[in-house]
Tab-separated table of C-alpha atoms in Angstrom:
chain	number	residue	atom	x	y	z
A	626	MET	CA	1.873	-83.283	-151.320
A	627	SER	CA	5.074	-81.470	-150.651
A	628	ASP	CA	7.536	-84.423	-150.529
A	629	PHE	CA	7.475	-86.846	-153.421
A	630	PRO	CA	5.600	-89.922	-152.234
A	631	THR	CA	7.925	-92.939	-152.697
A	632	LEU	CA	6.060	-96.318	-152.519
A	633	GLU	CA	7.543	-99.754	-152.095
A	634	THR	CA	6.014	-103.189	-152.926
A	635	ASN	CA	7.510	-106.655	-152.825
A	636	ARG	CA	9.082	-106.302	-156.281
A	637	LEU	CA	8.968	-102.610	-157.063
A	638	LEU	CA	9.981	-99.143	-156.014
A	639	LEU	CA	7.650	-96.355	-157.167
A	640	ARG	CA	9.821	-93.247	-157.138
A	641	GLU	CA	10.243	-89.859	-158.636
A	642	LEU	CA	11.452	-89.782	-162.249
A	643	ILE	CA	14.920	-88.268	-162.741
A	644	ALA	CA	16.913	-87.055	-165.634
A	645	GLU	CA	18.866	-90.322	-165.778
A	646	ASP	CA	15.628	-92.155	-166.553
A	647	ALA	CA	15.359	-90.426	-170.004
A	648	PRO	CA	16.907	-93.298	-171.987
A	649	ALA	CA	14.649	-96.000	-170.304
A	650	LEU	CA	11.570	-93.751	-170.714
A	651	PHE	CA	12.508	-93.146	-174.332
A	652	ALA	CA	12.742	-96.964	-174.899
A	653	ILE	CA	9.179	-97.356	-173.602
A	654	HIS	CA	7.670	-94.323	-175.329
A	655	GLY	CA	9.567	-94.953	-178.600
A	656	ASP	CA	8.108	-98.450	-178.948
A	657	GLY	CA	5.745	-97.810	-181.724
A	658	PRO	CA	3.494	-100.974	-181.388
A	659	ALA	CA	3.155	-100.370	-177.604
A	660	MET	CA	2.339	-96.747	-177.909
A	661	ARG	CA	-0.762	-97.519	-180.179
A	662	TRP	CA	-2.570	-97.712	-176.901
A	663	PHE	CA	-1.003	-94.858	-174.917
A	664	GLY	CA	-2.721	-91.844	-176.559
A	665	ALA	CA	0.391	-90.207	-177.927
A	666	ASP	CA	2.567	-90.533	-180.916
A	667	PRO	CA	5.858	-92.632	-180.332
A	668	MET	CA	8.898	-90.631	-179.370
A	669	ILE	CA	11.553	-90.281	-181.948
A	670	ASP	CA	14.290	-88.713	-179.896
A	671	VAL	CA	15.564	-89.123	-176.248
A	672	ARG	CA	15.043	-85.242	-175.791
A	673	GLN	CA	11.273	-85.856	-175.864
A	674	ALA	CA	11.640	-88.202	-172.876
A	675	GLN	CA	13.754	-85.551	-171.118
A	676	ARG	CA	10.990	-83.052	-171.594
A	677	LEU	CA	8.261	-85.644	-170.477
A	678	ILE	CA	10.165	-86.001	-167.246
A	679	GLY	CA	9.887	-82.349	-166.798
A	680	VAL	CA	6.168	-82.258	-167.582
A	681	PHE	CA	5.583	-84.974	-164.975
A	682	ALA	CA	7.650	-83.057	-162.383
A	683	GLY	CA	5.638	-79.911	-163.268
A	684	TRP	CA	2.376	-81.705	-162.356
A	685	ARG	CA	3.372	-81.294	-158.670
A	686	ARG	CA	3.432	-77.533	-158.925
A	687	LEU	CA	-0.061	-77.284	-160.336
A	688	PRO	CA	-2.936	-75.835	-158.282
A	689	ASN	CA	-4.401	-79.263	-158.489
A	690	PRO	CA	-1.303	-81.309	-158.469
A	691	GLY	CA	-0.747	-84.802	-159.970
A	692	VAL	CA	1.961	-87.347	-159.342
A	693	ARG	CA	3.786	-89.589	-161.855
A	694	TRP	CA	5.958	-92.451	-160.421
A	695	GLY	CA	8.724	-94.213	-162.179
A	696	ILE	CA	8.272	-97.906	-161.691
A	697	GLN	CA	11.624	-99.511	-160.689
A	698	ARG	CA	12.238	-103.191	-160.412
A	699	GLN	CA	13.884	-103.837	-156.962
A	700	SER	CA	15.871	-106.831	-158.286
A	701	ASP	CA	18.004	-104.929	-160.871
A	702	ALA	CA	16.968	-101.201	-160.372
A	703	SER	CA	15.754	-101.069	-163.947
A	704	LEU	CA	13.036	-98.562	-164.780
A	705	VAL	CA	10.156	-100.601	-166.459
A	706	GLY	CA	7.326	-98.105	-166.691
A	707	THR	CA	5.465	-95.288	-165.076
A	708	CYS	CA	2.103	-94.788	-163.467
A	709	GLY	CA	0.404	-91.774	-161.997
A	710	LEU	CA	-2.558	-89.570	-161.200
A	711	PHE	CA	-3.482	-86.325	-162.898
A	712	LYS	CA	-6.372	-84.012	-163.511
A	713	TRP	CA	-7.085	-83.821	-159.734
A	714	ASN	CA	-10.305	-82.204	-159.053
A	715	ARG	CA	-10.265	-81.539	-155.351
A	716	GLY	CA	-13.904	-80.252	-155.165
A	717	ARG	CA	-15.123	-83.622	-156.717
A	718	ARG	CA	-12.474	-85.657	-154.986
A	719	SER	CA	-11.531	-87.391	-158.292
A	720	CYS	CA	-8.551	-87.767	-160.604
A	721	THR	CA	-7.485	-89.664	-163.658
A	722	LEU	CA	-5.041	-92.582	-163.690
A	723	GLY	CA	-2.419	-93.254	-166.416
A	724	TYR	CA	0.256	-95.875	-166.852
A	725	GLU	CA	2.532	-97.714	-169.225
A	726	LEU	CA	4.979	-100.583	-168.994
A	727	ALA	CA	7.999	-101.620	-171.136
A	728	SER	CA	7.157	-104.530	-173.490
A	729	PRO	CA	9.810	-106.905	-171.919
A	730	ALA	CA	8.216	-106.400	-168.402
A	731	ARG	CA	4.632	-107.240	-169.428
A	732	GLY	CA	2.842	-110.340	-168.282
A	733	ALA	CA	4.383	-110.654	-164.864
A	734	GLY	CA	1.826	-108.633	-162.793
A	735	LEU	CA	4.156	-105.723	-162.315
A	736	MET	CA	1.639	-103.143	-163.333
A	737	ALA	CA	-1.160	-104.490	-161.097
A	738	GLU	CA	1.387	-104.526	-158.169
A	739	ALA	CA	2.430	-100.832	-158.955
A	740	LEU	CA	-1.192	-99.618	-159.378
A	741	SER	CA	-2.443	-101.421	-156.324
A	742	ALA	CA	0.177	-99.341	-154.202
A	743	ALA	CA	-0.631	-96.176	-156.221
A	744	LEU	CA	-4.339	-96.506	-155.738
A	745	ALA	CA	-4.081	-97.229	-152.034
A	746	TRP	CA	-1.894	-94.100	-151.683
A	747	ALA	CA	-4.283	-91.978	-153.739
A	748	PHE	CA	-7.355	-92.904	-151.785
A	749	ALA	CA	-5.617	-92.247	-148.465
A	750	ALA	CA	-3.312	-89.317	-149.176
A	751	MET	CA	-5.435	-87.417	-151.756
A	752	GLU	CA	-8.644	-88.313	-150.027
A	753	LEU	CA	-10.177	-89.278	-153.322
A	754	ASN	CA	-13.609	-90.810	-153.845
A	755	ARG	CA	-13.213	-91.488	-157.613
A	756	ILE	CA	-10.328	-92.559	-159.857
A	757	GLU	CA	-10.938	-92.525	-163.560
A	758	ALA	CA	-9.257	-94.291	-166.462
A	759	GLN	CA	-9.709	-94.160	-170.248
A	760	ILE	CA	-8.667	-97.204	-172.178
A	761	HIS	CA	-8.620	-98.044	-175.858
A	762	PRO	CA	-11.232	-100.598	-176.546
A	763	ASP	CA	-8.746	-102.910	-178.303
A	764	ASN	CA	-6.199	-102.878	-175.427
A	765	ALA	CA	-7.155	-106.202	-173.954
A	766	ALA	CA	-4.240	-106.257	-171.402
A	767	SER	CA	-5.183	-102.862	-169.996
A	768	LEU	CA	-8.892	-103.718	-169.854
A	769	LYS	CA	-8.082	-106.850	-168.042
A	770	LEU	CA	-5.817	-104.940	-165.546
A	771	ALA	CA	-8.415	-102.276	-164.824
A	772	ARG	CA	-11.246	-104.734	-164.281
A	773	GLY	CA	-9.021	-106.789	-162.044
A	774	LEU	CA	-8.233	-103.770	-159.894
A	775	GLY	CA	-12.063	-103.198	-159.486
A	776	PHE	CA	-12.692	-100.471	-162.107
A	777	VAL	CA	-16.096	-100.515	-163.518
A	778	GLU	CA	-16.751	-99.587	-167.339
A	779	GLU	CA	-19.050	-96.605	-167.528
A	780	GLY	CA	-19.274	-96.071	-171.308
A	781	ARG	CA	-17.546	-95.291	-174.568
A	782	ALA	CA	-16.323	-91.891	-175.587
A	783	ARG	CA	-16.442	-91.776	-179.308
A	784	GLU	CA	-13.288	-90.328	-180.943
A	785	ALA	CA	-12.166	-88.887	-177.579
A	786	GLY	CA	-8.506	-89.589	-178.431
A	787	TYR	CA	-6.219	-88.494	-181.300
A	788	TRP	CA	-2.801	-90.002	-181.986
A	789	GLN	CA	-0.868	-91.488	-184.735
A	790	GLY	CA	-2.925	-89.567	-187.200
A	791	GLU	CA	-6.252	-91.107	-186.173
A	792	HIS	CA	-9.262	-90.483	-183.901
A	793	HIS	CA	-9.754	-93.326	-181.269
A	794	ASP	CA	-12.853	-94.279	-179.221
A	795	LEU	CA	-11.936	-94.688	-175.464
A	796	LEU	CA	-13.737	-96.705	-172.886
A	797	HIS	CA	-14.300	-94.796	-169.677
A	798	PHE	CA	-13.809	-96.593	-166.345
A	799	SER	CA	-13.938	-95.631	-162.639
A	800	LEU	CA	-13.010	-96.994	-159.375
A	801	LEU	CA	-14.876	-95.619	-156.248
A	802	ARG	CA	-13.319	-95.468	-152.797
A	803	ARG	CA	-16.081	-97.792	-151.336
A	804	ASP	CA	-15.403	-100.360	-154.004
A	805	TRP	CA	-11.693	-100.264	-153.365
A	806	LEU	CA	-12.140	-100.641	-149.586
A	807	ARG	CA	-14.551	-103.532	-150.143
A	808	ALA	CA	-12.152	-105.388	-152.339
């Protein structure tokens, strides 16, 4: 994973996040109602978005690297979200999936398109057998997305998340290589 893996779909470009993405990333992560599902408090300053871009870039230098793509719409080059893989356990051939999409871009199938490309890349390039996701039980859109991609619910982790001053249960999902290849 030395070069950043840029991916392209019919409508999207999945690319490395850059400093110029900070305002768009801040708009996404500063959206309080949308962030109720993300697992972090909403951002209150664009500098937080700048730091987050640095964190995502730093994932690639870890012993078990991760990757976070900026999701750019091909039609107007706007950054509409991010998705990525982290907590790569090479020995177990597994990692965790994360994603978020700007509110105005929701409902058009963009995240399903982005994640389909990212998952295909992950199973091939990272040689994964298992990809995990944790989703808030009330996040109906994300639950539908994960299930539509073939993720299987494995259980509920009680109060596994803490953000916005509250503990939150999270549903644990996984997608296995054999299920992805079968779909």
